PDB file of C-alpha atoms and ligand atoms in Angstrom:
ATOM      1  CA  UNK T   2       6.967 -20.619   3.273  1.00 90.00           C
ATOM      2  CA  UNK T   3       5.491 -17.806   5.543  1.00 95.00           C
ATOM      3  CA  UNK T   4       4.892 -14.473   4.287  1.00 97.00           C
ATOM      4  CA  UNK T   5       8.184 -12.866   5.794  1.00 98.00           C
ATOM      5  CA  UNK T   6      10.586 -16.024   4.545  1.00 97.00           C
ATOM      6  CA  UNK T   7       8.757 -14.963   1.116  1.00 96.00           C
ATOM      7  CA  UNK T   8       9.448 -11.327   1.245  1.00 98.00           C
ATOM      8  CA  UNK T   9      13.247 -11.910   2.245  1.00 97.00           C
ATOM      9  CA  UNK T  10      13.313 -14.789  -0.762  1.00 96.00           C
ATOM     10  CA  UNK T  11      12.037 -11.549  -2.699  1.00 96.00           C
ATOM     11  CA  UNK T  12      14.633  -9.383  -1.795  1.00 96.00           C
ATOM     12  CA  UNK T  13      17.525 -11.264  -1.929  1.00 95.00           C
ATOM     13  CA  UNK T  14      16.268 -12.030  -5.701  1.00 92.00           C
ATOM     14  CA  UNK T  15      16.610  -7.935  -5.574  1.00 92.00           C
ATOM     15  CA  UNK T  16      19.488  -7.845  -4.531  1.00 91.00           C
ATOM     16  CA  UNK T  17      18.422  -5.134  -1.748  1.00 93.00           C
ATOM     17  CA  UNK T  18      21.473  -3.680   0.002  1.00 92.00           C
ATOM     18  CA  UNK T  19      21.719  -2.774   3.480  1.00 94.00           C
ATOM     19  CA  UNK T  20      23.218   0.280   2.748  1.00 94.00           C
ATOM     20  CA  UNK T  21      20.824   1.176   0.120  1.00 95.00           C
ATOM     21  CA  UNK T  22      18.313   4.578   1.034  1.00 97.00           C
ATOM     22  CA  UNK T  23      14.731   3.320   0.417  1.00 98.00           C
ATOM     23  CA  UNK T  24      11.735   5.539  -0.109  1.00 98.00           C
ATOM     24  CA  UNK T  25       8.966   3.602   0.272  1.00 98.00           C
ATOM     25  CA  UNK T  26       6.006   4.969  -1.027  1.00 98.00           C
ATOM     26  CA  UNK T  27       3.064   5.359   1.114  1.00 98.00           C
ATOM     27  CA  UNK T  28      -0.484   5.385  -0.087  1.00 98.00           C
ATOM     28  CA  UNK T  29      -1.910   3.668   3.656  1.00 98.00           C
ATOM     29  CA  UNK T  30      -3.647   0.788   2.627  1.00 98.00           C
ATOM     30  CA  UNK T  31      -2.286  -2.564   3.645  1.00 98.00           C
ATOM     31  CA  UNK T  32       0.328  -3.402   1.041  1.00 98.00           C
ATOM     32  CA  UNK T  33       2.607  -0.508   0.868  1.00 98.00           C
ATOM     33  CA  UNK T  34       2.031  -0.621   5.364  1.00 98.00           C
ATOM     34  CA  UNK T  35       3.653  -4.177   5.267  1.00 98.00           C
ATOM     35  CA  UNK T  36       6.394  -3.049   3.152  1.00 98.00           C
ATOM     36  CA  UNK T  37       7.520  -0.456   5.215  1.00 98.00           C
ATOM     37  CA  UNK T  38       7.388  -2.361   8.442  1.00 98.00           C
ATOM     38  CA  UNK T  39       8.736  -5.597   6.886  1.00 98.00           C
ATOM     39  CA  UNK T  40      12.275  -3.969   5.764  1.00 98.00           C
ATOM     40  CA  UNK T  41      12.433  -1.970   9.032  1.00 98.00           C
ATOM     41  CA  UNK T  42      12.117  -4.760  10.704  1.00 98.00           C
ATOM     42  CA  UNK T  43      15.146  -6.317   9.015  1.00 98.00           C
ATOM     43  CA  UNK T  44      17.147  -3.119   9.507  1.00 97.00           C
ATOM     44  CA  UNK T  45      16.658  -1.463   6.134  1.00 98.00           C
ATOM     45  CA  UNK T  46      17.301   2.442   5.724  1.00 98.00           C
ATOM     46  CA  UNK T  47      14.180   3.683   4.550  1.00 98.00           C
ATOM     47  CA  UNK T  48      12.202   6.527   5.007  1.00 98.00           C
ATOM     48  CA  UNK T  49       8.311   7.052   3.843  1.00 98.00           C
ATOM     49  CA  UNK T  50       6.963   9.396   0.915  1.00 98.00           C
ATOM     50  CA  UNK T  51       3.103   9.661   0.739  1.00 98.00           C
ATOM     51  CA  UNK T  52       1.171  11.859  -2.188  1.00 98.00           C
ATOM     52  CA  UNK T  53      -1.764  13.480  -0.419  1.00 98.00           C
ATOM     53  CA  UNK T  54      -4.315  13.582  -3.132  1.00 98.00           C
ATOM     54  CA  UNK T  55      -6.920  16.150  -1.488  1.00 97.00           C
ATOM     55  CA  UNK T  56      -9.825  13.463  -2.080  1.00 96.00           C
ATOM     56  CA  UNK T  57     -11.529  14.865   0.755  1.00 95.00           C
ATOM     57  CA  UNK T  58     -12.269  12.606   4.210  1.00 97.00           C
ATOM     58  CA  UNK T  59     -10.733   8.945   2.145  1.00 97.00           C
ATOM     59  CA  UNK T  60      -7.722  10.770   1.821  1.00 98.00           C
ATOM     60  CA  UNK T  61      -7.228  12.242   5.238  1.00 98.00           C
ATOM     61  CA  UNK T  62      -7.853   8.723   6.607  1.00 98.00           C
ATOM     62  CA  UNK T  63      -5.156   7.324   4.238  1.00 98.00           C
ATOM     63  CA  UNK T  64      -2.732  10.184   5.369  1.00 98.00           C
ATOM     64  CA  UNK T  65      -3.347  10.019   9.192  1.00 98.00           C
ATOM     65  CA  UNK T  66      -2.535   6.086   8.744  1.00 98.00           C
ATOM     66  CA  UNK T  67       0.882   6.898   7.204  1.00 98.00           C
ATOM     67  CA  UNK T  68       1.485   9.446  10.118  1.00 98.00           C
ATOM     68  CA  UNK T  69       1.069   7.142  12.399  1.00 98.00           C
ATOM     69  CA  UNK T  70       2.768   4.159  10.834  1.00 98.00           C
ATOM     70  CA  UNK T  71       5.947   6.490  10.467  1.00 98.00           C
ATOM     71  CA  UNK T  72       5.883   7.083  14.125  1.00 98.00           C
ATOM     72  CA  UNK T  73       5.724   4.263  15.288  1.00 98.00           C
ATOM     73  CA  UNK T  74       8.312   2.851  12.941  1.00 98.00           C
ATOM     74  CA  UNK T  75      10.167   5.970  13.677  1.00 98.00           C
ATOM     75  CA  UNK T  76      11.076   6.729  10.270  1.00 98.00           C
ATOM     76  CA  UNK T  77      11.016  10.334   8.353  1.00 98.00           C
ATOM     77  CA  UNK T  78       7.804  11.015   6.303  1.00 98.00           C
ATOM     78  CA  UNK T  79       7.481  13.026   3.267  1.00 98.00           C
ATOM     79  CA  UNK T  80       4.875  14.603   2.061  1.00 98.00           C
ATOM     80  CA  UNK T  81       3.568  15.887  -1.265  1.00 98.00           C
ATOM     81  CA  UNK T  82       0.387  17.412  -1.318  1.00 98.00           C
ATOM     82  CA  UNK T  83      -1.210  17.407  -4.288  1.00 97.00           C
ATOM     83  CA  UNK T  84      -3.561  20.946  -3.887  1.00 97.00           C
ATOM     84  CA  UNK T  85      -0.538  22.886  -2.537  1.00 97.00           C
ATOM     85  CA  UNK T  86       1.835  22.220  -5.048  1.00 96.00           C
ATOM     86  CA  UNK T  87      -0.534  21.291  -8.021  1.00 94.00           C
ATOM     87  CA  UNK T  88      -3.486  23.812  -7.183  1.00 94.00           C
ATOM     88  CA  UNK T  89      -6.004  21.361  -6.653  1.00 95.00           C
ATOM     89  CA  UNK T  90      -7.148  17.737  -5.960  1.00 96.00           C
ATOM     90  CA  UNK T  91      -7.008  14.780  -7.840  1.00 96.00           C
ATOM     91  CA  UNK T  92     -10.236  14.926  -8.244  1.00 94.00           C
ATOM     92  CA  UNK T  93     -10.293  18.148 -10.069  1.00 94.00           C
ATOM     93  CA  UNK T  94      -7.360  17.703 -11.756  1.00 95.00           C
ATOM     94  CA  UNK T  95      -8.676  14.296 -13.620  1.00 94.00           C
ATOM     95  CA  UNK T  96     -11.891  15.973 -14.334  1.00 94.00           C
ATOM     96  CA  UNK T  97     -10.487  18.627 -15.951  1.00 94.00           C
ATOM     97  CA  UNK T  98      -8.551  16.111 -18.377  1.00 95.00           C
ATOM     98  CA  UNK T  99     -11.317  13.962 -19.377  1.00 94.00           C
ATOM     99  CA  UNK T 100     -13.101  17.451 -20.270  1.00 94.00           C
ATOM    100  CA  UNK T 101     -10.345  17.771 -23.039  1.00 91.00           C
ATOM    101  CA  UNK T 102     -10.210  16.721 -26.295  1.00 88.00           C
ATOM    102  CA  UNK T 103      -7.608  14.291 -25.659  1.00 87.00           C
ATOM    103  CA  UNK T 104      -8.595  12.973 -22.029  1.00 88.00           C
ATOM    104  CA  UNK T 105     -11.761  11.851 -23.704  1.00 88.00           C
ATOM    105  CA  UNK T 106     -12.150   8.235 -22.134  1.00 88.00           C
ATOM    106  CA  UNK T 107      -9.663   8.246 -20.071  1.00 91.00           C
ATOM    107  CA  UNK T 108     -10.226   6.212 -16.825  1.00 91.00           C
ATOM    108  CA  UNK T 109      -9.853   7.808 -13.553  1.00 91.00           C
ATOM    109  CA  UNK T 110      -7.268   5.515 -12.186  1.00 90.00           C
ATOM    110  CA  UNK T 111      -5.114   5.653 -15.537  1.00 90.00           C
ATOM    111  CA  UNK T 112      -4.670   9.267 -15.145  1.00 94.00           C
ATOM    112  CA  UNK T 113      -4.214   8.976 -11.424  1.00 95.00           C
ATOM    113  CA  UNK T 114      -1.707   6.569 -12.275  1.00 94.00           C
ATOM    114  CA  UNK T 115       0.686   8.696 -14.715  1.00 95.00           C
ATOM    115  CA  UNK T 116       0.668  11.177 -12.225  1.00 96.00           C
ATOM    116  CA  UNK T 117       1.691   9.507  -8.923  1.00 97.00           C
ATOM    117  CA  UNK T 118       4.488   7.881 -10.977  1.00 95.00           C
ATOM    118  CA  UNK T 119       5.863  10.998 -12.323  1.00 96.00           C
ATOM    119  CA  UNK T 120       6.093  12.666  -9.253  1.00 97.00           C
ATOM    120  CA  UNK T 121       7.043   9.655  -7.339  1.00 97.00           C
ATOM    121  CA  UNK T 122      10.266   9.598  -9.343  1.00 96.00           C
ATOM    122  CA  UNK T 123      11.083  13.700  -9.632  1.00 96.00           C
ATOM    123  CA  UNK T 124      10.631  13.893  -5.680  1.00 97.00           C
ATOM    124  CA  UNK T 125      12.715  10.523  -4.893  1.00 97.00           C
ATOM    125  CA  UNK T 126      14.961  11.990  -7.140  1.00 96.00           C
ATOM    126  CA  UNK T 127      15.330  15.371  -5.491  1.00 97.00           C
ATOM    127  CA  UNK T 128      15.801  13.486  -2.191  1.00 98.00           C
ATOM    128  CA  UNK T 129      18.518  11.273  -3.716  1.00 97.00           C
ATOM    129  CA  UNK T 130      17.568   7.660  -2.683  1.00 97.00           C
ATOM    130  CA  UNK T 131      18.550   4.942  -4.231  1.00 95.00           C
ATOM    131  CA  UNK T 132      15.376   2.860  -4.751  1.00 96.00           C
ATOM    132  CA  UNK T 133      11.497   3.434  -4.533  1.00 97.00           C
ATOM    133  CA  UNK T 134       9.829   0.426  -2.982  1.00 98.00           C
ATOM    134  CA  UNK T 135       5.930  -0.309  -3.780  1.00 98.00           C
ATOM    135  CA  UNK T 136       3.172  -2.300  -2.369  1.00 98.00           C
ATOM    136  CA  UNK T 137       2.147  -3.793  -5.681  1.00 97.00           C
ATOM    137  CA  UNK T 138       1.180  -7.525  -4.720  1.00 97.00           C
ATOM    138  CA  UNK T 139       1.358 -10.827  -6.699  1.00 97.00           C
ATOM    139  CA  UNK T 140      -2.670 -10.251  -7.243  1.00 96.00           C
ATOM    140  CA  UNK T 141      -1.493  -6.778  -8.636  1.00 94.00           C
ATOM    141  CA  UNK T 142       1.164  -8.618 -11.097  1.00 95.00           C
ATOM    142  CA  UNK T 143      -0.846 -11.306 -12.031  1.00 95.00           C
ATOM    143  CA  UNK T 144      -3.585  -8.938 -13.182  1.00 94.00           C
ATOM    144  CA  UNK T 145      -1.092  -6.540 -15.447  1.00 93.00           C
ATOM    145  CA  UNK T 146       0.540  -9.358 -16.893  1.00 94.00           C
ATOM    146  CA  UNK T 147      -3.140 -10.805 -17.697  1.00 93.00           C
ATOM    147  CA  UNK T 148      -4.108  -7.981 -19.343  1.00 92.00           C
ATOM    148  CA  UNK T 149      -1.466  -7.297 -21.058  1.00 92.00           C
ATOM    149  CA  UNK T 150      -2.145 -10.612 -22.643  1.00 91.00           C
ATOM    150  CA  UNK T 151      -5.876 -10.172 -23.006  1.00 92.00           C
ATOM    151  CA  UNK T 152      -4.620  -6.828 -25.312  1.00 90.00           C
ATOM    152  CA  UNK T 153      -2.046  -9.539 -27.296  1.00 91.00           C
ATOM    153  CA  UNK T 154       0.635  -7.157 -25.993  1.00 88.00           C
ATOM    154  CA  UNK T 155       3.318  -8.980 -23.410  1.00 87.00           C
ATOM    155  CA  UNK T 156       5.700  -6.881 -24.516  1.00 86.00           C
ATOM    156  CA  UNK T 157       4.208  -4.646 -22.459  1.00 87.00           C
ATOM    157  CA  UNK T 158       4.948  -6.436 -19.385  1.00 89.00           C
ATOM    158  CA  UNK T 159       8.559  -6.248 -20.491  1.00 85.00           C
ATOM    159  CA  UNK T 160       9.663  -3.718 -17.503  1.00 83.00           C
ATOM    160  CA  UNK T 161       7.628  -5.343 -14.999  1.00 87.00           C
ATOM    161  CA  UNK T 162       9.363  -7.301 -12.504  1.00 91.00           C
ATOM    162  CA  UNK T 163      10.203  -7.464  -8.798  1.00 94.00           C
ATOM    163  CA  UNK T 164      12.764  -4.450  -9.914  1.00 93.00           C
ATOM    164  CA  UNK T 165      11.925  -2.286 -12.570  1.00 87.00           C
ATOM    165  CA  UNK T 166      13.594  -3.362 -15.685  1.00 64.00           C
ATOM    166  CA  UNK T 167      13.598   0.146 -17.160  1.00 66.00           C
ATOM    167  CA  UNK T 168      16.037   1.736 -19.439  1.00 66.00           C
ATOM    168  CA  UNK T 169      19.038   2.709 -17.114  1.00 75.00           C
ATOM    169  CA  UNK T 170      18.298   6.401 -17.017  1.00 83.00           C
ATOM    170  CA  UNK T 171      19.904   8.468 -13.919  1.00 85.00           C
ATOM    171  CA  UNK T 172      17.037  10.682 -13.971  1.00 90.00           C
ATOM    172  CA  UNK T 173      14.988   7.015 -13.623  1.00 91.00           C
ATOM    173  CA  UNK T 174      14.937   6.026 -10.158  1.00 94.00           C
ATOM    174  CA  UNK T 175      14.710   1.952 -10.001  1.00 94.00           C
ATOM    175  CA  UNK T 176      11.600   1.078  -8.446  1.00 95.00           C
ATOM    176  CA  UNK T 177      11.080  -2.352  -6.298  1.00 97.00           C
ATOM    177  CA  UNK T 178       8.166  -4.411  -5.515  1.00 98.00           C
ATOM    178  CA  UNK T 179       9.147  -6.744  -2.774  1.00 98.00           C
ATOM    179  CA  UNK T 180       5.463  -8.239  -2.280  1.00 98.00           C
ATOM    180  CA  UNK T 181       5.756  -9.108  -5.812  1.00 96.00           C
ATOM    181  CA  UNK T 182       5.374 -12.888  -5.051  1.00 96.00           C
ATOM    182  CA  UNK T 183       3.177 -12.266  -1.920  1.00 97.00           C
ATOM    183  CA  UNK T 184      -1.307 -12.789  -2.659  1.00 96.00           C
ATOM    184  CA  UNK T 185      -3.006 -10.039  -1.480  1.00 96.00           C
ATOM    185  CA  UNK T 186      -5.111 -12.264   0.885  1.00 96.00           C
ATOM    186  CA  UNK T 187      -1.667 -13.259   2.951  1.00 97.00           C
ATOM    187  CA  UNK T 188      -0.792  -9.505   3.422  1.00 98.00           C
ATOM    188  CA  UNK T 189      -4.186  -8.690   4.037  1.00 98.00           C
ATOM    189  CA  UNK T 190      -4.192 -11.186   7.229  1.00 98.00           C
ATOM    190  CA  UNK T 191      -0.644 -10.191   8.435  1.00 98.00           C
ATOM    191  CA  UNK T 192      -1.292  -6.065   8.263  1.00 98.00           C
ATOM    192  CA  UNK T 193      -4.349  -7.368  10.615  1.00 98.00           C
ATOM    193  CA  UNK T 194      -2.569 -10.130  12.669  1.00 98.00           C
ATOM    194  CA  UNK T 195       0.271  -7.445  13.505  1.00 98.00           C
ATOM    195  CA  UNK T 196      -2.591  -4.499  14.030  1.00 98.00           C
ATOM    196  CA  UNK T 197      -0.919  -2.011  11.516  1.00 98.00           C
ATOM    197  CA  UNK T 198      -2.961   1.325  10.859  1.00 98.00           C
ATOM    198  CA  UNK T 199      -4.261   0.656   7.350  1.00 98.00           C
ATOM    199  CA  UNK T 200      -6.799   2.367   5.447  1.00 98.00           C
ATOM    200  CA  UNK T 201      -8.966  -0.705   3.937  1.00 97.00           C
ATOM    201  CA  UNK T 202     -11.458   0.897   2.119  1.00 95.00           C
ATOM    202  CA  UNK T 203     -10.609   1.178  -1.515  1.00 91.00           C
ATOM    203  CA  UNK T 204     -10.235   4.550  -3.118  1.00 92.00           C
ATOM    204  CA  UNK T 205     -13.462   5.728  -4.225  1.00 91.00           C
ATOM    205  CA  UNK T 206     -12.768   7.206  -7.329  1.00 91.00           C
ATOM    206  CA  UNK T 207     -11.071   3.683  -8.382  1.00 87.00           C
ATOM    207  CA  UNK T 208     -14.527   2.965 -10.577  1.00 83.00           C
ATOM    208  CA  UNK T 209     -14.425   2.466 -13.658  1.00 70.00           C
ATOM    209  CA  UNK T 210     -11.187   0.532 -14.967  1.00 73.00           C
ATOM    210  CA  UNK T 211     -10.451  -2.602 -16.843  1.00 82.00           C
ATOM    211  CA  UNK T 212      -8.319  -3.991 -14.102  1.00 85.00           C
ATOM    212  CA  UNK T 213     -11.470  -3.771 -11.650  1.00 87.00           C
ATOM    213  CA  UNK T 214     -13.269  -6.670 -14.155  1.00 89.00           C
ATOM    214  CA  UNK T 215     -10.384  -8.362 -14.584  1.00 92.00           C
ATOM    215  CA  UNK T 216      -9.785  -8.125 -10.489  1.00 91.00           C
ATOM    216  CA  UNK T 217     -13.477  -9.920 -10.294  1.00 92.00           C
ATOM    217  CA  UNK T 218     -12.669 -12.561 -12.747  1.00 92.00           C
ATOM    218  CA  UNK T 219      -8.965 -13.058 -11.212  1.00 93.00           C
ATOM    219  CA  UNK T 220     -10.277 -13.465  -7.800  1.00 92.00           C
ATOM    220  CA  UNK T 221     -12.432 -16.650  -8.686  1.00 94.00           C
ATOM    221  CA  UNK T 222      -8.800 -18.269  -8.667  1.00 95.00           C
ATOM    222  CA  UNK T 223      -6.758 -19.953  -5.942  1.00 95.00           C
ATOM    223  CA  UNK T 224      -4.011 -18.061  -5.343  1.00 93.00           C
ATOM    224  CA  UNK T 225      -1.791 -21.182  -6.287  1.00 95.00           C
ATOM    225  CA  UNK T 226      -3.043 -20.091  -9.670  1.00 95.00           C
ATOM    226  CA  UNK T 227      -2.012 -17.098  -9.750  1.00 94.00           C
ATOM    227  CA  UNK T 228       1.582 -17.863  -8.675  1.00 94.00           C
ATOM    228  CA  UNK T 229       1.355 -19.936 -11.959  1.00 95.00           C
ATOM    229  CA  UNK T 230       0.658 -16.862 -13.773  1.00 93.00           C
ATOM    230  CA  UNK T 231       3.814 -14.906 -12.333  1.00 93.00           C
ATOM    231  CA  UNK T 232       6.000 -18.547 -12.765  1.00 92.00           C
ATOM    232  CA  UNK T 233       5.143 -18.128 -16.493  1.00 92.00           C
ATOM    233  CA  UNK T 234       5.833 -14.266 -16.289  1.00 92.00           C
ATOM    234  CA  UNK T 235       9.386 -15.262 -14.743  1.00 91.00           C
ATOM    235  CA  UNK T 236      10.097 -17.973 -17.698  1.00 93.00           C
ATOM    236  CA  UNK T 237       9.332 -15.991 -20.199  1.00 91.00           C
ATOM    237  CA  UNK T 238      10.140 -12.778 -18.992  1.00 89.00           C
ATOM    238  CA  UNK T 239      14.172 -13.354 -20.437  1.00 87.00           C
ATOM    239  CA  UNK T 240      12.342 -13.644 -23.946  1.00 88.00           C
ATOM    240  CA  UNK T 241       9.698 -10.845 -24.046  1.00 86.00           C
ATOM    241  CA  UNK T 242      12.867  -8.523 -22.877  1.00 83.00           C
ATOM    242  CA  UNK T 243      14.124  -9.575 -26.187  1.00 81.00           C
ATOM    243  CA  UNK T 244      10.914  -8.540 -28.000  1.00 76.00           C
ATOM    244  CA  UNK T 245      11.761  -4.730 -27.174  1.00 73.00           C
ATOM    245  CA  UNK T 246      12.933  -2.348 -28.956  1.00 68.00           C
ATOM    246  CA  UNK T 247      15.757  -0.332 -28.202  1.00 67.00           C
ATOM    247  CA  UNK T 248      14.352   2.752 -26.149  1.00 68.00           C
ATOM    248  CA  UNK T 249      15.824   5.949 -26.757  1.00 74.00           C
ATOM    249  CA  UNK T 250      15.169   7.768 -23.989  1.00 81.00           C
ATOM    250  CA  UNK T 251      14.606  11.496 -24.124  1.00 88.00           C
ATOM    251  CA  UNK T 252      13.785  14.177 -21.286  1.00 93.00           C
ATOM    252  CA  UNK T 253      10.311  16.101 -21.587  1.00 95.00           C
ATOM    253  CA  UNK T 254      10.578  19.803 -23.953  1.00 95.00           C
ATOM    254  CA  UNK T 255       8.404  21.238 -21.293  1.00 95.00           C
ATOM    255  CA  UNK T 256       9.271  19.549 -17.776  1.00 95.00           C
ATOM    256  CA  UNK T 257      12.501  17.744 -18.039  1.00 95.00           C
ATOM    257  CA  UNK T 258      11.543  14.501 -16.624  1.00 94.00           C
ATOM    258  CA  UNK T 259      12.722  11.323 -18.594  1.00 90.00           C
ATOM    259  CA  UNK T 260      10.032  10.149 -20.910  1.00 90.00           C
ATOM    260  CA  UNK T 261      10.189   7.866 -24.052  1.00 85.00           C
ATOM    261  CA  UNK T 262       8.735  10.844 -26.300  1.00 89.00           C
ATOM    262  CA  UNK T 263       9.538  14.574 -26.616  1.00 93.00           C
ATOM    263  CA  UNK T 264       6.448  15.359 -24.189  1.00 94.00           C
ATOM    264  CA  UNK T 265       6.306  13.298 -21.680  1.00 94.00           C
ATOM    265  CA  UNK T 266       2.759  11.210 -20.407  1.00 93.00           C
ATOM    266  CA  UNK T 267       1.786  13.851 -17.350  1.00 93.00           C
ATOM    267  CA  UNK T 268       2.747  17.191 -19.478  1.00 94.00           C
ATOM    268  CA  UNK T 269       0.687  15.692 -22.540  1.00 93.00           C
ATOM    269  CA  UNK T 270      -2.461  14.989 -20.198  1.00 92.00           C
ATOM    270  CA  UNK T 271      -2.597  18.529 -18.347  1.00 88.00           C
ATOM    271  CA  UNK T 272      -1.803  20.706 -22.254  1.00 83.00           C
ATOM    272  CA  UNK T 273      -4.498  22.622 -23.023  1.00 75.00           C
TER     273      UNK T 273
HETATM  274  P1  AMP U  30      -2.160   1.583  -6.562  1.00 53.06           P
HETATM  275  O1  AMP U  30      -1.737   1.898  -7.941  1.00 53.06           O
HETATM  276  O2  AMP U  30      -3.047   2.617  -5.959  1.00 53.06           O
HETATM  277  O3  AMP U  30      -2.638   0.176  -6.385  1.00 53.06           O
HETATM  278  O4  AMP U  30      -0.842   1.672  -5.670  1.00 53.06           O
HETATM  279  C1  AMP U  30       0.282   0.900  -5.923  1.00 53.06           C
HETATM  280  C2  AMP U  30       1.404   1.357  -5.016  1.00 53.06           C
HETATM  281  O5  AMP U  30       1.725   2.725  -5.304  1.00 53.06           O
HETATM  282  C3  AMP U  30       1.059   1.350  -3.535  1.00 53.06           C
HETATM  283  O6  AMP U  30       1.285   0.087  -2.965  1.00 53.06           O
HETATM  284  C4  AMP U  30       2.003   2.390  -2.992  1.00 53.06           C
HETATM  285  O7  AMP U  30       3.305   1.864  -2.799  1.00 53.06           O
HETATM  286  C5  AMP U  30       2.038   3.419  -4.107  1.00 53.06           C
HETATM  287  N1  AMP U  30       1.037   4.488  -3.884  1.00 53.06           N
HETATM  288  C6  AMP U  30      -0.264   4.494  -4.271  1.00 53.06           C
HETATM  289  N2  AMP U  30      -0.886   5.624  -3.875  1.00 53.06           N
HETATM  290  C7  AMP U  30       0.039   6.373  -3.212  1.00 53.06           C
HETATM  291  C8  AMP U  30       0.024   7.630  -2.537  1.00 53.06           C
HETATM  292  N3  AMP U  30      -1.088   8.378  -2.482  1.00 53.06           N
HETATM  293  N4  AMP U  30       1.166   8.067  -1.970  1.00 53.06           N
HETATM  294  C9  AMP U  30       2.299   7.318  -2.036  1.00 53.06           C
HETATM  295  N5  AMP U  30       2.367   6.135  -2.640  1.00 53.06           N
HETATM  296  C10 AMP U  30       1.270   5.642  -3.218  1.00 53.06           C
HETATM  297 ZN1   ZN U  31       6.827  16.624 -18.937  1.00 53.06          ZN
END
């Protein structure tokens, strides 16, 4: 199977509607590129939302990219800059974390992390789409579920999936990932074969994390391997759903945004 009969196996498993309004969000490197031309190409409604982090010349590369994808796609972009509407970069803003008590050894791409989730979901909310579609890959997958076993914890991977298996929550939009099944090597040859402006470079503040080692070690195998991985991740997924417990979801005392304590992850990580 090609890479496009795989990504239309993917989301008919989704069950992606035609009618459905897609954000798809942005970031300019290859994965998240494909995604966005892929389901415009089969006459999906979607429109592009890209977080400019202010990490100086990397990240007005990865945001020119997105412009230009977006045009010629034709599609509407949004933009959230980070300095405007947070007061500074990334880049400051993670520093000044890890110089608090409780950011203490946090890694760089963790916090980044918590943050572009958070306000992927308030702004998709506020523009009322129905789904958020990713770039995360089948290298991506393969590597969460991984760790999560290499911490004894696959109950963490419980709300992974090609569709977010999180507690229905309308303040939660449901986020897809329709190169779920798709290695990273196959997308990185069709974003080239079909000339799409992609940033390749890897973020440069993406230095320190345990996903980087396990990346190295994961990339030793074929990637008929690693669909193994994500076949047992599908057969046992049904069981490790069972292994959590009932989430009572709350919304965040200071910022309202759904969260699984009374603070939620971003408004604990910028307290003083
Ligand atoms: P990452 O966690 O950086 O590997 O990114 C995973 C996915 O999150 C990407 O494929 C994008 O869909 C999305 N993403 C990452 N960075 C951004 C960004 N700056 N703006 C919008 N979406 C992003
Ligand atoms: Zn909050």
């Amino acid at each position: 199977m090609n890479l496009e009969q795989k990504f239309k196996q993917t989301l008919s498993k989704i069950k992606l509607n035609k009618k459905d309004k897609i954000l798809v969000a942005l970031s300019g490197g290859k994965d998240s590129t494909t995604v966005a031309y892929l389901l415009n190409k089969f006459g999906y409604n979607i429109e592009g939302f890209h977080i400019n982090l202010g990490m100086g010349q990397y990240s007005e590369r990865c945001f020119k990219a997105v412009k230009k994808l977006c045009e010629q796609l034709d599609i509407k972009l949004h933009v959230y800059d980070i300095k405007k509407e947070m007061g500074s970069s990334m880049c400051y803003i993670r520093t000044a974390i890890q110089n608090k008590k409780h950011g203490k050894g946090l890694k760089n791409c963790a916090i980044c992390g918590v943050i572009k989730k958070l306000v992927m979901n308030r702004e998709a909310r506020k523009l009322k789409v129905d789904k958020i579609a990713t770039g995360h890959n089948l290298d991506d997958e393969a590597q969460t579920f991984f760790m999560n076993i290499l911490k004894g914890s696959p109950q963490l991977s419980a709300n992974s999936g090609a569709v977010t298996q999180n507690t229905k929550d309308k303040k939660f939009i449901t986020r897809i990932k329709p190169l779920f099944y798709i290695a990273e090597n196959d997308i990185r040859t069709f974003s080239q074969k079909m000339k799409l402006p992609v940033v390749y470079e890897h973020c440069p503040c993406a230095i320190d994390s345990y996903r980087i080692q396990v990346r190295q070690f994961m990339n030793k195998l074929t990637t008929k391997e690693k669909e193994n991985i994500m076949k047992n991740f599908d057969i046992l997924s049904p069981k490790i759903q069972k292994l959590k417990t009932e989430e009572k979801l709350n919304y965040c005392e200071i910022c309202g945004e759904p969260s699984r304590n009374k603070i939620c992850r971003m408004c604990e990580l910028v307290k003083e």
